[in-house]
mmCIF file of C-alpha atoms in Angstrom:
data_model
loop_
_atom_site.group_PDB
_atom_site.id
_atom_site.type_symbol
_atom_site.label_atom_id
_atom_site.label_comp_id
_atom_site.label_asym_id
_atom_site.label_seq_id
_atom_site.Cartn_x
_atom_site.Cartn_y
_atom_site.Cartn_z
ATOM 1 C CA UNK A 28 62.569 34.357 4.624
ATOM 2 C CA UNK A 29 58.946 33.805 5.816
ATOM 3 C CA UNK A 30 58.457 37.145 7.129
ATOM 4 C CA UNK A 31 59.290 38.944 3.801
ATOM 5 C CA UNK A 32 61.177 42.059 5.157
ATOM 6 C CA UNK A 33 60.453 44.880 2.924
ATOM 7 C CA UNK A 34 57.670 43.348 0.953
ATOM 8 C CA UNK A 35 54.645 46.039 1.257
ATOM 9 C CA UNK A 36 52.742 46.813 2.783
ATOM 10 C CA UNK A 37 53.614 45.729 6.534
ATOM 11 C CA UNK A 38 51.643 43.444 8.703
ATOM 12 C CA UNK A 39 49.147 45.183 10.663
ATOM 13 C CA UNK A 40 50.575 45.275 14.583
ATOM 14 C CA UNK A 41 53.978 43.591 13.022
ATOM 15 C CA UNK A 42 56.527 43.999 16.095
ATOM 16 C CA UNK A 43 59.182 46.930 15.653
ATOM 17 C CA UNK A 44 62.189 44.411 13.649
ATOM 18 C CA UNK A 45 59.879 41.630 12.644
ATOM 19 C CA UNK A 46 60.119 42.647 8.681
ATOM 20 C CA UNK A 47 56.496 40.919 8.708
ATOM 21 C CA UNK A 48 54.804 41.338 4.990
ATOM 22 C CA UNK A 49 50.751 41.211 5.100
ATOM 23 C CA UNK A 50 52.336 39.932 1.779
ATOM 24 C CA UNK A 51 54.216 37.264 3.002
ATOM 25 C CA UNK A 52 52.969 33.812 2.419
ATOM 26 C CA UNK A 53 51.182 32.543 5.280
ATOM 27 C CA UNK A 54 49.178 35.721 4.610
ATOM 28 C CA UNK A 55 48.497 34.689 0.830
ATOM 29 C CA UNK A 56 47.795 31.296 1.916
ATOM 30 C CA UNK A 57 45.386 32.110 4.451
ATOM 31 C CA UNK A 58 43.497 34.086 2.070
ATOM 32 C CA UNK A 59 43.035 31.821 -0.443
ATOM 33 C CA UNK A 60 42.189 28.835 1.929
ATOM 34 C CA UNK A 61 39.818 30.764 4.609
ATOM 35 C CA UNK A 62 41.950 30.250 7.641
ATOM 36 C CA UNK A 63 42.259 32.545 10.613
ATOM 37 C CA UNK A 64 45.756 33.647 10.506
ATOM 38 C CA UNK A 65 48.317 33.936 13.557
ATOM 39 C CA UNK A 66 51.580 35.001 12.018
ATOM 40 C CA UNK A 67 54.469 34.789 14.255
ATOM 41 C CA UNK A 68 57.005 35.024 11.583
ATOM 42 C CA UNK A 69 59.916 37.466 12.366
ATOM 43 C CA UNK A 70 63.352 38.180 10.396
ATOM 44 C CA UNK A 71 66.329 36.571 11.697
ATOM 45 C CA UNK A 72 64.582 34.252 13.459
ATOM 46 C CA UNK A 73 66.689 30.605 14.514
ATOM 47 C CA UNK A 74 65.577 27.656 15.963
ATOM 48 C CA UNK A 75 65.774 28.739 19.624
ATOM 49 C CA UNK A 76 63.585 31.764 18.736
ATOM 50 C CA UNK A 77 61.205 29.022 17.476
ATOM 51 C CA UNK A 78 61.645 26.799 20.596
ATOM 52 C CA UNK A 79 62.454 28.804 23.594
ATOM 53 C CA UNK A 80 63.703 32.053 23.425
ATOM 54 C CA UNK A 81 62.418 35.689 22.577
ATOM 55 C CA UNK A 82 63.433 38.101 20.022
ATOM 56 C CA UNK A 83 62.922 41.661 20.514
ATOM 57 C CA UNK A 84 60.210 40.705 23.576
ATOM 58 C CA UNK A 85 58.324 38.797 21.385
ATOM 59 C CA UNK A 86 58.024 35.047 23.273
ATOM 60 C CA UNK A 87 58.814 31.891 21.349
ATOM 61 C CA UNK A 88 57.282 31.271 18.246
ATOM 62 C CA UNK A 89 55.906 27.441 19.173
ATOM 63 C CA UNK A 90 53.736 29.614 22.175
ATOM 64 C CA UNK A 91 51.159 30.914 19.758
ATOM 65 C CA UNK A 92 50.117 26.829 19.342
ATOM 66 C CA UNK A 93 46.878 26.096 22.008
ATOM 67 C CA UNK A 94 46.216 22.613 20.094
ATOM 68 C CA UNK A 95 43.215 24.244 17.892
ATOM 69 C CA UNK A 96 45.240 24.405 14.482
ATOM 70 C CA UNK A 97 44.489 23.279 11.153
ATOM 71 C CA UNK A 98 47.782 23.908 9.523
ATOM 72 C CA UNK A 99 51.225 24.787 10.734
ATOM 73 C CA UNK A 100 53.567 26.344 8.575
ATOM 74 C CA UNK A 101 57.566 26.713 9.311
ATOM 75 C CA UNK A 102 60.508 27.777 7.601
ATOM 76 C CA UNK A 103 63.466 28.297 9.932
ATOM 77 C CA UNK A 104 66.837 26.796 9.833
ATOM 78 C CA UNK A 105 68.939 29.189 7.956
ATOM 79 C CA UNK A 106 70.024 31.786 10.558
ATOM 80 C CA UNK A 107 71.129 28.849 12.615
ATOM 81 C CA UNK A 108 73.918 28.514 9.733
ATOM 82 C CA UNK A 109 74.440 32.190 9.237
ATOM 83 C CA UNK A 110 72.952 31.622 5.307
ATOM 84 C CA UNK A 111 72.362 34.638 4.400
ATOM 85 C CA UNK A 112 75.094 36.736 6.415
ATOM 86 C CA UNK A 113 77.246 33.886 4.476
ATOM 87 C CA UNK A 114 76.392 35.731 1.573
ATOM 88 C CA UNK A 115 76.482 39.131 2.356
ATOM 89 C CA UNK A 116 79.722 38.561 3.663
ATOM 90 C CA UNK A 117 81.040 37.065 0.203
ATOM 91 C CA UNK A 118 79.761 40.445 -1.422
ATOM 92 C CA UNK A 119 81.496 42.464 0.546
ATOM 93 C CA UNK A 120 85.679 44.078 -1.259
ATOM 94 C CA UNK A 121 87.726 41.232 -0.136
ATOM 95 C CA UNK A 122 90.022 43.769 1.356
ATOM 96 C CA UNK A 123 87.693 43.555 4.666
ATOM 97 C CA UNK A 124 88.679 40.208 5.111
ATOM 98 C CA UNK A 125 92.119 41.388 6.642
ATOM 99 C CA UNK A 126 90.579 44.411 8.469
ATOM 100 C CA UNK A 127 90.907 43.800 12.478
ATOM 101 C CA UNK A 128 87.651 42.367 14.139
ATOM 102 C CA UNK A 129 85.647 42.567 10.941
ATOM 103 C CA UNK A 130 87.502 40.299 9.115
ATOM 104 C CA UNK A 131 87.691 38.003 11.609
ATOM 105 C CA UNK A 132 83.999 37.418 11.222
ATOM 106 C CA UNK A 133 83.710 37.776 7.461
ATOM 107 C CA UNK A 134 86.604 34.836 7.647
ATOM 108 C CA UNK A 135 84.353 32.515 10.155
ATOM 109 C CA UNK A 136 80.983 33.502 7.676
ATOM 110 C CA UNK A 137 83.316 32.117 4.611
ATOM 111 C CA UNK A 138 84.880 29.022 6.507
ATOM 112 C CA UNK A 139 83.227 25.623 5.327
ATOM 113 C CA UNK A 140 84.279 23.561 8.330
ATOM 114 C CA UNK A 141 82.685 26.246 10.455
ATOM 115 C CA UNK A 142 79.375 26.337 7.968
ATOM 116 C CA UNK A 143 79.508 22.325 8.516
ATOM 117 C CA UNK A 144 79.861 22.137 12.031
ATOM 118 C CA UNK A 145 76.447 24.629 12.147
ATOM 119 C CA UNK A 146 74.742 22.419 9.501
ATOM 120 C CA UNK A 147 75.389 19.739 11.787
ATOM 121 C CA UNK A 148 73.652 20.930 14.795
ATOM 122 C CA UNK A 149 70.496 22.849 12.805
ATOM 123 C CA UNK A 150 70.049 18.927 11.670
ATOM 124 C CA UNK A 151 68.970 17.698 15.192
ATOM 125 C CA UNK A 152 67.374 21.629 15.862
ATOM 126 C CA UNK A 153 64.955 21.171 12.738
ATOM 127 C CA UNK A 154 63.994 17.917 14.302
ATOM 128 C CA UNK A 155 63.210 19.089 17.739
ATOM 129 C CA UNK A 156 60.825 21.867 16.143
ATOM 130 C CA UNK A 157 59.194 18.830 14.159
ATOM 131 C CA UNK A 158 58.660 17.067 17.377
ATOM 132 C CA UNK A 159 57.442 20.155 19.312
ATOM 133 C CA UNK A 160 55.263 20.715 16.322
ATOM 134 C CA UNK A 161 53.205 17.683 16.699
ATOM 135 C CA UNK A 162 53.140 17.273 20.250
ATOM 136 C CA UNK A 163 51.913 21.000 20.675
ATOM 137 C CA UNK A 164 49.330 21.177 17.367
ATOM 138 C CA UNK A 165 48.249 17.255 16.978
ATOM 139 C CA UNK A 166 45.362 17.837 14.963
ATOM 140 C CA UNK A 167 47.076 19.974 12.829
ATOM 141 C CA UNK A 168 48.393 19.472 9.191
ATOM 142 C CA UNK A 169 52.164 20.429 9.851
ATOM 143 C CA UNK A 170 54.491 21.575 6.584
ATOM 144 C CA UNK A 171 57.942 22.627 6.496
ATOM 145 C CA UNK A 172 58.497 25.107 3.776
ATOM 146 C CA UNK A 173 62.064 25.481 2.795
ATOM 147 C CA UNK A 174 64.145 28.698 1.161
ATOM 148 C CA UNK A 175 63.450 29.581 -2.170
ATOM 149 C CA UNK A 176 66.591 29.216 -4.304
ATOM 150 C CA UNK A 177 69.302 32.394 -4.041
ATOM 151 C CA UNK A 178 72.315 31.165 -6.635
ATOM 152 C CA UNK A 179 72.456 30.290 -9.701
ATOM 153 C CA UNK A 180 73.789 26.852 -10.567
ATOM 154 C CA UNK A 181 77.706 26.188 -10.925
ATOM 155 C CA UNK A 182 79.372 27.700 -13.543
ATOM 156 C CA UNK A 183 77.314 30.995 -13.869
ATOM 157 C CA UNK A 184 78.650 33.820 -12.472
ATOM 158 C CA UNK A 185 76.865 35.660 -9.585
ATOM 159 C CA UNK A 186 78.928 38.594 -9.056
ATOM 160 C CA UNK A 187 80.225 39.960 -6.703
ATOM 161 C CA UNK A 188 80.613 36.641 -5.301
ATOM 162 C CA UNK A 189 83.585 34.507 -6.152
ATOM 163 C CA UNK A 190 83.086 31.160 -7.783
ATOM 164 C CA UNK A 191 84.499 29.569 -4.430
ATOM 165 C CA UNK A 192 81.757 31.949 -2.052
ATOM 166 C CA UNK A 193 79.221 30.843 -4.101
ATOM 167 C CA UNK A 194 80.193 27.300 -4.353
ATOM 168 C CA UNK A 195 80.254 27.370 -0.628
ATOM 169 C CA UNK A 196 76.263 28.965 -0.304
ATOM 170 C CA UNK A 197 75.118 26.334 -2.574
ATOM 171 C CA UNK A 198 76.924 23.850 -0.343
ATOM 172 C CA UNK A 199 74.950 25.369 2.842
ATOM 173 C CA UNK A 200 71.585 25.844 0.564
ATOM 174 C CA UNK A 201 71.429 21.652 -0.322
ATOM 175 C CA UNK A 202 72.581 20.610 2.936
ATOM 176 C CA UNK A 203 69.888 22.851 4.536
ATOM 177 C CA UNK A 204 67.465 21.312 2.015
ATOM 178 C CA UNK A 205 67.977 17.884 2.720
ATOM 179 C CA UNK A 206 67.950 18.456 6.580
ATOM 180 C CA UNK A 207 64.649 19.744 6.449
ATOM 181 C CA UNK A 208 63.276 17.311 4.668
ATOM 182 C CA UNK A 209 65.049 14.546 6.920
ATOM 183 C CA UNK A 210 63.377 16.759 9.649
ATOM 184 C CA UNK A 211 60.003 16.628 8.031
ATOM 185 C CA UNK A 212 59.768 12.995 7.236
ATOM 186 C CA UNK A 213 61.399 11.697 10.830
ATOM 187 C CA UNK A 214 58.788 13.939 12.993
ATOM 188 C CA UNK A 215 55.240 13.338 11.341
ATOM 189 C CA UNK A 216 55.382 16.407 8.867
ATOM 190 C CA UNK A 217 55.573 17.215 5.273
ATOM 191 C CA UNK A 218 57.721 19.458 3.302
ATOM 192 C CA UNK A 219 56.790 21.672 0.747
ATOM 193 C CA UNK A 220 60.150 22.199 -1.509
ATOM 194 C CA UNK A 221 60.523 25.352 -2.267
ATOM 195 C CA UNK A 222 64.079 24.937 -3.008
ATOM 196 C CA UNK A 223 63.434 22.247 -5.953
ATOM 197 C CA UNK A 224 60.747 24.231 -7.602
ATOM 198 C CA UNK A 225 62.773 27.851 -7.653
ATOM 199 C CA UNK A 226 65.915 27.052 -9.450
ATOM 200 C CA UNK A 227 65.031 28.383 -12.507
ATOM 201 C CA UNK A 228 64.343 31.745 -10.653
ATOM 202 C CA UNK A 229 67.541 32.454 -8.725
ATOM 203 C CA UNK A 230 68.591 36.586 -7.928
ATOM 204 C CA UNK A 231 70.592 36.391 -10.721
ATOM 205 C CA UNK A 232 67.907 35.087 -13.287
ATOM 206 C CA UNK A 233 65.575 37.047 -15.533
ATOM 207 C CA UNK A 234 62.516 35.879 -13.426
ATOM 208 C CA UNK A 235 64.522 36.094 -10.296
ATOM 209 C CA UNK A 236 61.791 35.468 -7.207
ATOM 210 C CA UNK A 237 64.722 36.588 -5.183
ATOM 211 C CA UNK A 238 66.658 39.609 -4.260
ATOM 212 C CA UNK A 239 70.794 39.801 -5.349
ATOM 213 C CA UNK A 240 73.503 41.413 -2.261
ATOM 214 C CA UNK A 241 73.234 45.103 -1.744
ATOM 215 C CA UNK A 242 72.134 47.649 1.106
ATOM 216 C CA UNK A 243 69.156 47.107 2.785
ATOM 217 C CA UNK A 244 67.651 50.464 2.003
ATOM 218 C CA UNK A 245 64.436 51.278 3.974
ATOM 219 C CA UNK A 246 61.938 51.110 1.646
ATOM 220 C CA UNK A 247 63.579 48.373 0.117
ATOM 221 C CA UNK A 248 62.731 44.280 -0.253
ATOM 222 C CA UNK A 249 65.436 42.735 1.591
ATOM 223 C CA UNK A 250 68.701 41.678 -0.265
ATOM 224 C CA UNK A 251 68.957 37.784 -0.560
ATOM 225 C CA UNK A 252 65.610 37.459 0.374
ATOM 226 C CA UNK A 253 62.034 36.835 -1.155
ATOM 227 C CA UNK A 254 60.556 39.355 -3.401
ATOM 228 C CA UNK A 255 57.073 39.849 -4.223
ATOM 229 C CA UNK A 256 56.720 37.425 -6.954
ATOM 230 C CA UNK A 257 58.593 34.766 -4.452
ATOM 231 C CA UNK A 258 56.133 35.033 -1.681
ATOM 232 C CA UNK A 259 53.552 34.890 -3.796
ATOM 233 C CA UNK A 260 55.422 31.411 -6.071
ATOM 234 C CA UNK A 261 55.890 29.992 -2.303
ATOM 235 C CA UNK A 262 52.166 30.587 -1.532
ATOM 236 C CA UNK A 263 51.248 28.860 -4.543
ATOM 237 C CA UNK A 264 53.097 25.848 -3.562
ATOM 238 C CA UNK A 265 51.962 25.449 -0.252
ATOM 239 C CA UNK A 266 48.187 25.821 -1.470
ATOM 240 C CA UNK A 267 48.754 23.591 -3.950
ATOM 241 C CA UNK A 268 50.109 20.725 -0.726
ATOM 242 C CA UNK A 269 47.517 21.706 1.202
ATOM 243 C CA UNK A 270 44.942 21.149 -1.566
ATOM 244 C CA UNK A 271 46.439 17.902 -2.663
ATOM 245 C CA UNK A 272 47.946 18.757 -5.812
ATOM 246 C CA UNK A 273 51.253 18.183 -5.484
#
């Protein structure tokens, strides 16, 4: 969600998989504030690839912090509860739900004591990157940025996902809210709410600063993900934190 798969153009030396926008918004940020950017954003990204493991060679995300930051930026938490392949799933012909080995997973993607039980360990997870955070950059100003609104609100449709899929993704959206900003305020950080300030531009809405399920076509923004217009609505927000306006 930070990286902004498919937003153009790329980032310049952006690892092979990263989906890393020069578009994204620590890039917009950093141009409009005058900071030296190190972007270490990469799609499908969890906590552990935050903490201590690599993704696709590339080390942990906390090792690019030598204690010389001004501001730290970090949105993560959503992989850890399968969010987005939540969604997808619910998009797909319900048929596949019964097909061997596939359905099987679509089934555990669409179970809400299995989406709880994963909310309930990214809780502690967003608090351990909080921690890290400040112990690794203490001079630095540290924000979480949370996900930019995907649904609608209940009662309006989002086809192709059933009332009861959708119901379920706003479930996982809230809760993921609310841990982060738990997360932010019991470490020493701040949040920037992304999620409060976007409803009004969900996939589904005529101003939609989000993408709706489909393919991921090269070439393509990412489905469920940030568009143009939402990187650019999520830079504006964290400017306007880091300039004290909101």
């Amino acid at each position: 969600m930070a990286a902004g798969p498919g937003i153009r153009p790329e980032a310049d030396g952006a690892p092979r998989g990263s989906g890393r926008s020069a578009r994204n918004y620590p890039h917009l940020v950093a141009e409009r504030c005058g900071y030296d950017l190190v972007d270490v954003t990469f799609s499908g990204a969890t906590t552990a690839h935050v903490l201590a493991d690599s993704q696709r060679g590339a080390p942990p995300q906390i090792a690019a912090l030598d204690g010389s930051e001004t501001l730290v930026t970090i949105t993560i938490g959503g992989n850890d509860v399968r969010y987005v392949p939540l969604l997808f799933a619910a998009s797909l012909p319900r048929v596949l739900r019964s097909v061997p080995v596939l359905g099987r997973t679509v089934r555990d993607l669409l179970d809400p004591g299995a989406r709880d039980a994963a909310l309930g360990v990214v809780a502690e997870s967003l608090r351990t990157v909080g921690r890290e955070i400040r112990r690794r950059a203490p001079e630095a100003r540290v924000l979480f940025v949370d996900y930019l609104t995907l649904l609608p609100p209940p009662g309006t449709p989002a086809a192709p996902l059933s009332d009861a899929d959708a119901d379920l993704g706003r479930h996982v959206a809230a809760t993921l809210a609310r841990h982060t900003s738990e997360a932010a305020a019991e470490t020493g950080c701040e949040l920037v709410s992304v999620d409060a300030a976007s409803g009004d531009h969900h996939a589904w809405s005529a101003d939609p600063w989000t993408t709706r399920p489909g393919l991921p076509w090269p070439g393509r923004v990412a489905p469920l993900h940030p568009n143009a217009a939402g990187m650019a609505a999520v830079a504006d927000l964290v400017v306007a934190k880091v300039s004290g306006d909101s």
